[in-house]
């Protein structure tokens, strides 16, 4: 209704700018700049809230253990000792081994999930078949499955067959949540792909193999790669199952960090833990920032927490 | 054709999820091995009927002479309703906070302004950090001499006081998970055409009115899916309280969630733990079912619609 008023006033305004029209224009401009300021302040609050704890971890990691509780907001008493402590096997911190374990478990889980999940995702995205909704629902339900419901029987099973603390005992349960995530994310990506191009390539004289190799594979590669990153991150971040089924030799970084020893007896090894946390997190954060766009797409497509 | 492609996934999921769940259900009806009260002999269990479930739901324990009594305080069985309450309290508070703050994040990120790329990058940082590291980080921030107390000139025992420890976990969880929520909501926001807002602006609608009458109804499907995912995830919360407070605080179990209780029980008896994990699974399943039924959330369809929208 008010839009018609605005319309009629502009016809008048072409000759004599009416007072209300001028006032309305000023109000819009003021509202615009006021909103810009508010957006700016909100943006700063969000960035500070998200980054400050992370920043605090990093500067504490470089702070001398004697100044653990220093409240300066910039790096002070800079040292690398905490990193030495974090890797010190003499103190019982197997961070080096734990990093390798996490890497190995993550790569295996990701490889298995992708190898198997790609086929399912292709079928779910491209083919029509009965019970498709059921299969999708089943896979989505599986990704929401509580980990504790798995560890009790697995704890007993793995103890009985002598797998307790082995790598396979950590890889298999992780598949329970990485595989659904992989299938779901890949399905979403595959749905968006321009599959018509495959047919076009065939018409242009490609064999089916060539069409797949030269057209589909390059198109699908980014999707598969993004899914691989998401799968790897969710495996790398897993704690519950590993904390119960791993041994000292096979424990991943999350478990290692949760049970850390410091250089000073009778003192919580905060600085060393922050150093270990920095080592575990920074590569991940860099990876995420590089592939930011695709990861956001993958996250919202899969809708599953990593 | 489709069956061959899907079969490996289904078979693998049946092995890693189906087998354990069936085993857990069977075991939950078996007695845990222990000393027989009457004879003093070691017995290896046997059929337990529903006694494991009664142990948790009705707090029934066996006393030395083999009679059923109410579980004494301190017994894990007596912690069930407390853990259920704590779990639901965490779920309701964290999901509510994350929804409100996440919506705000999403609305800001949906505007065009200089530095938007920085905001979008920054919110991925808490998401990328492993929960175990997040827990340790906040454990340090909330330590007695830590920065949280220094900043507010307070002396709060963040990891041992009943309510302070609960709020420590809520704050840490909100920090870690809001970005994920914001991204899901942002995906919904981006589907709203700019013209709709323009029309509202021309009509002179206030920011708040625009939000309530346009934004909220239009992002409702995306919002509901995000909330559902978060609720299911929060109901199985383990890492954060397990590391940040060890499930302790107050008289010792102020932050013990159902998942923590299951893990504590594993080493005290598989079969009883199986009953508890089955109960936990059922609780999550029922909540999901009610949510989907009552609110009519169609996860699969909403997600499909979203992808079609982003593609267009």
PDB file of C-alpha atoms in Angstrom, chain B residues 168-268:
ATOM      1  CA  UNK B 168      31.546 -24.312  31.264  1.00  0.00           C
ATOM      2  CA  UNK B 169      30.470 -27.223  29.072  1.00  0.00           C
ATOM      3  CA  UNK B 170      27.585 -25.280  27.577  1.00  0.00           C
ATOM      4  CA  UNK B 171      29.868 -22.349  26.706  1.00  0.00           C
ATOM      5  CA  UNK B 172      32.522 -24.581  25.175  1.00  0.00           C
ATOM      6  CA  UNK B 173      29.955 -26.559  23.186  1.00  0.00           C
ATOM      7  CA  UNK B 174      28.287 -23.398  21.949  1.00  0.00           C
ATOM      8  CA  UNK B 175      31.638 -22.021  20.821  1.00  0.00           C
ATOM      9  CA  UNK B 176      32.513 -25.219  18.993  1.00  0.00           C
ATOM     10  CA  UNK B 177      29.201 -26.000  17.324  1.00  0.00           C
ATOM     11  CA  UNK B 178      27.504 -22.685  16.538  1.00  0.00           C
ATOM     12  CA  UNK B 179      29.511 -22.299  13.294  1.00  0.00           C
ATOM     13  CA  UNK B 180      28.160 -25.586  11.975  1.00  0.00           C
ATOM     14  CA  UNK B 181      24.635 -24.472  12.797  1.00  0.00           C
ATOM     15  CA  UNK B 182      25.271 -21.086  11.165  1.00  0.00           C
ATOM     16  CA  UNK B 183      26.461 -22.729   7.926  1.00  0.00           C
ATOM     17  CA  UNK B 184      23.346 -24.896   7.680  1.00  0.00           C
ATOM     18  CA  UNK B 185      21.094 -21.899   8.320  1.00  0.00           C
ATOM     19  CA  UNK B 186      23.078 -19.774   5.877  1.00  0.00           C
ATOM     20  CA  UNK B 187      22.413 -22.374   3.180  1.00  0.00           C
ATOM     21  CA  UNK B 188      18.703 -21.848   3.814  1.00  0.00           C
ATOM     22  CA  UNK B 189      19.024 -18.058   3.863  1.00  0.00           C
ATOM     23  CA  UNK B 190      20.751 -17.976   0.503  1.00  0.00           C
ATOM     24  CA  UNK B 191      17.669 -19.471  -1.099  1.00  0.00           C
ATOM     25  CA  UNK B 192      15.556 -16.412  -0.259  1.00  0.00           C
ATOM     26  CA  UNK B 193      15.526 -14.128  -3.298  1.00  0.00           C
ATOM     27  CA  UNK B 194      16.720 -10.569  -2.692  1.00  0.00           C
ATOM     28  CA  UNK B 195      13.492  -9.195  -4.273  1.00  0.00           C
ATOM     29  CA  UNK B 196      11.447 -10.424  -1.315  1.00  0.00           C
ATOM     30  CA  UNK B 197      13.490  -8.272   1.030  1.00  0.00           C
ATOM     31  CA  UNK B 198      13.375  -5.362  -1.377  1.00  0.00           C
ATOM     32  CA  UNK B 199       9.587  -5.554  -1.444  1.00  0.00           C
ATOM     33  CA  UNK B 200       9.520  -5.555   2.350  1.00  0.00           C
ATOM     34  CA  UNK B 201      11.839  -2.569   2.445  1.00  0.00           C
ATOM     35  CA  UNK B 202       9.672  -0.628   0.016  1.00  0.00           C
ATOM     36  CA  UNK B 203       6.664  -1.458   2.162  1.00  0.00           C
ATOM     37  CA  UNK B 204       8.514   0.058   5.069  1.00  0.00           C
ATOM     38  CA  UNK B 205       8.732  -3.093   7.161  1.00  0.00           C
ATOM     39  CA  UNK B 206      11.087  -2.888  10.113  1.00  0.00           C
ATOM     40  CA  UNK B 207      14.122  -5.181  10.315  1.00  0.00           C
ATOM     41  CA  UNK B 208      12.493  -7.213  13.060  1.00  0.00           C
ATOM     42  CA  UNK B 209       9.200  -7.546  11.207  1.00  0.00           C
ATOM     43  CA  UNK B 210      11.020  -8.588   8.052  1.00  0.00           C
ATOM     44  CA  UNK B 211      12.858 -11.227  10.058  1.00  0.00           C
ATOM     45  CA  UNK B 212       9.747 -12.639  11.739  1.00  0.00           C
ATOM     46  CA  UNK B 213       7.380 -12.594   8.771  1.00  0.00           C
ATOM     47  CA  UNK B 214       9.752 -13.322   5.888  1.00  0.00           C
ATOM     48  CA  UNK B 215      13.089 -14.767   6.942  1.00  0.00           C
ATOM     49  CA  UNK B 216      11.913 -17.123   9.662  1.00  0.00           C
ATOM     50  CA  UNK B 217       9.099 -18.859   7.737  1.00  0.00           C
ATOM     51  CA  UNK B 218      11.303 -19.236   4.671  1.00  0.00           C
ATOM     52  CA  UNK B 219      14.281 -20.753   6.496  1.00  0.00           C
ATOM     53  CA  UNK B 220      12.093 -22.948   8.686  1.00  0.00           C
ATOM     54  CA  UNK B 221      12.761 -26.194   6.774  1.00  0.00           C
ATOM     55  CA  UNK B 222      16.534 -25.658   6.816  1.00  0.00           C
ATOM     56  CA  UNK B 223      16.373 -24.574  10.439  1.00  0.00           C
ATOM     57  CA  UNK B 224      14.404 -27.661  11.464  1.00  0.00           C
ATOM     58  CA  UNK B 225      16.888 -30.012   9.809  1.00  0.00           C
ATOM     59  CA  UNK B 226      19.782 -28.198  11.483  1.00  0.00           C
ATOM     60  CA  UNK B 227      18.057 -28.378  14.866  1.00  0.00           C
ATOM     61  CA  UNK B 228      17.254 -32.062  14.431  1.00  0.00           C
ATOM     62  CA  UNK B 229      20.893 -32.890  13.609  1.00  0.00           C
ATOM     63  CA  UNK B 230      22.096 -30.863  16.565  1.00  0.00           C
ATOM     64  CA  UNK B 231      19.627 -32.454  18.998  1.00  0.00           C
ATOM     65  CA  UNK B 232      20.654 -35.974  17.991  1.00  0.00           C
ATOM     66  CA  UNK B 233      24.284 -34.976  18.268  1.00  0.00           C
ATOM     67  CA  UNK B 234      23.862 -33.291  21.655  1.00  0.00           C
ATOM     68  CA  UNK B 235      22.014 -36.297  23.104  1.00  0.00           C
ATOM     69  CA  UNK B 236      25.129 -38.427  22.579  1.00  0.00           C
ATOM     70  CA  UNK B 237      27.508 -35.809  23.949  1.00  0.00           C
ATOM     71  CA  UNK B 238      30.632 -37.407  25.346  1.00  0.00           C
ATOM     72  CA  UNK B 239      34.000 -35.873  24.406  1.00  0.00           C
ATOM     73  CA  UNK B 240      33.513 -32.420  25.875  1.00  0.00           C
ATOM     74  CA  UNK B 241      32.273 -33.321  29.377  1.00  0.00           C
ATOM     75  CA  UNK B 242      34.505 -36.417  29.542  1.00  0.00           C
ATOM     76  CA  UNK B 243      37.648 -34.319  29.059  1.00  0.00           C
ATOM     77  CA  UNK B 244      36.613 -30.929  30.425  1.00  0.00           C
ATOM     78  CA  UNK B 245      35.141 -32.100  33.726  1.00  0.00           C
ATOM     79  CA  UNK B 246      35.454 -35.890  33.624  1.00  0.00           C
ATOM     80  CA  UNK B 247      31.694 -35.979  34.075  1.00  0.00           C
ATOM     81  CA  UNK B 248      32.265 -34.547  37.557  1.00  0.00           C
ATOM     82  CA  UNK B 249      31.354 -31.322  39.244  1.00  0.00           C
ATOM     83  CA  UNK B 250      29.249 -30.816  42.340  1.00  0.00           C
ATOM     84  CA  UNK B 251      28.822 -34.091  44.184  1.00  0.00           C
ATOM     85  CA  UNK B 252      30.656 -35.916  41.420  1.00  0.00           C
ATOM     86  CA  UNK B 253      28.212 -36.358  38.557  1.00  0.00           C
ATOM     87  CA  UNK B 254      26.887 -32.889  37.750  1.00  0.00           C
ATOM     88  CA  UNK B 255      28.047 -33.243  34.134  1.00  0.00           C
ATOM     89  CA  UNK B 256      27.714 -37.007  33.664  1.00  0.00           C
ATOM     90  CA  UNK B 257      25.814 -37.529  30.423  1.00  0.00           C
ATOM     91  CA  UNK B 258      24.291 -40.850  29.375  1.00  0.00           C
ATOM     92  CA  UNK B 259      27.271 -41.611  27.144  1.00  0.00           C
ATOM     93  CA  UNK B 260      29.689 -41.026  30.026  1.00  0.00           C
ATOM     94  CA  UNK B 261      27.621 -43.311  32.253  1.00  0.00           C
ATOM     95  CA  UNK B 262      27.767 -46.073  29.627  1.00  0.00           C
ATOM     96  CA  UNK B 263      31.558 -45.801  29.384  1.00  0.00           C
ATOM     97  CA  UNK B 264      31.887 -45.867  33.185  1.00  0.00           C
ATOM     98  CA  UNK B 265      29.737 -49.007  33.269  1.00  0.00           C
ATOM     99  CA  UNK B 266      31.641 -50.918  30.548  1.00  0.00           C
ATOM    100  CA  UNK B 267      34.420 -52.006  32.857  1.00  0.00           C
ATOM    101  CA  UNK B 268      31.929 -52.789  35.644  1.00  0.00           C
TER     102      UNK B 268
END
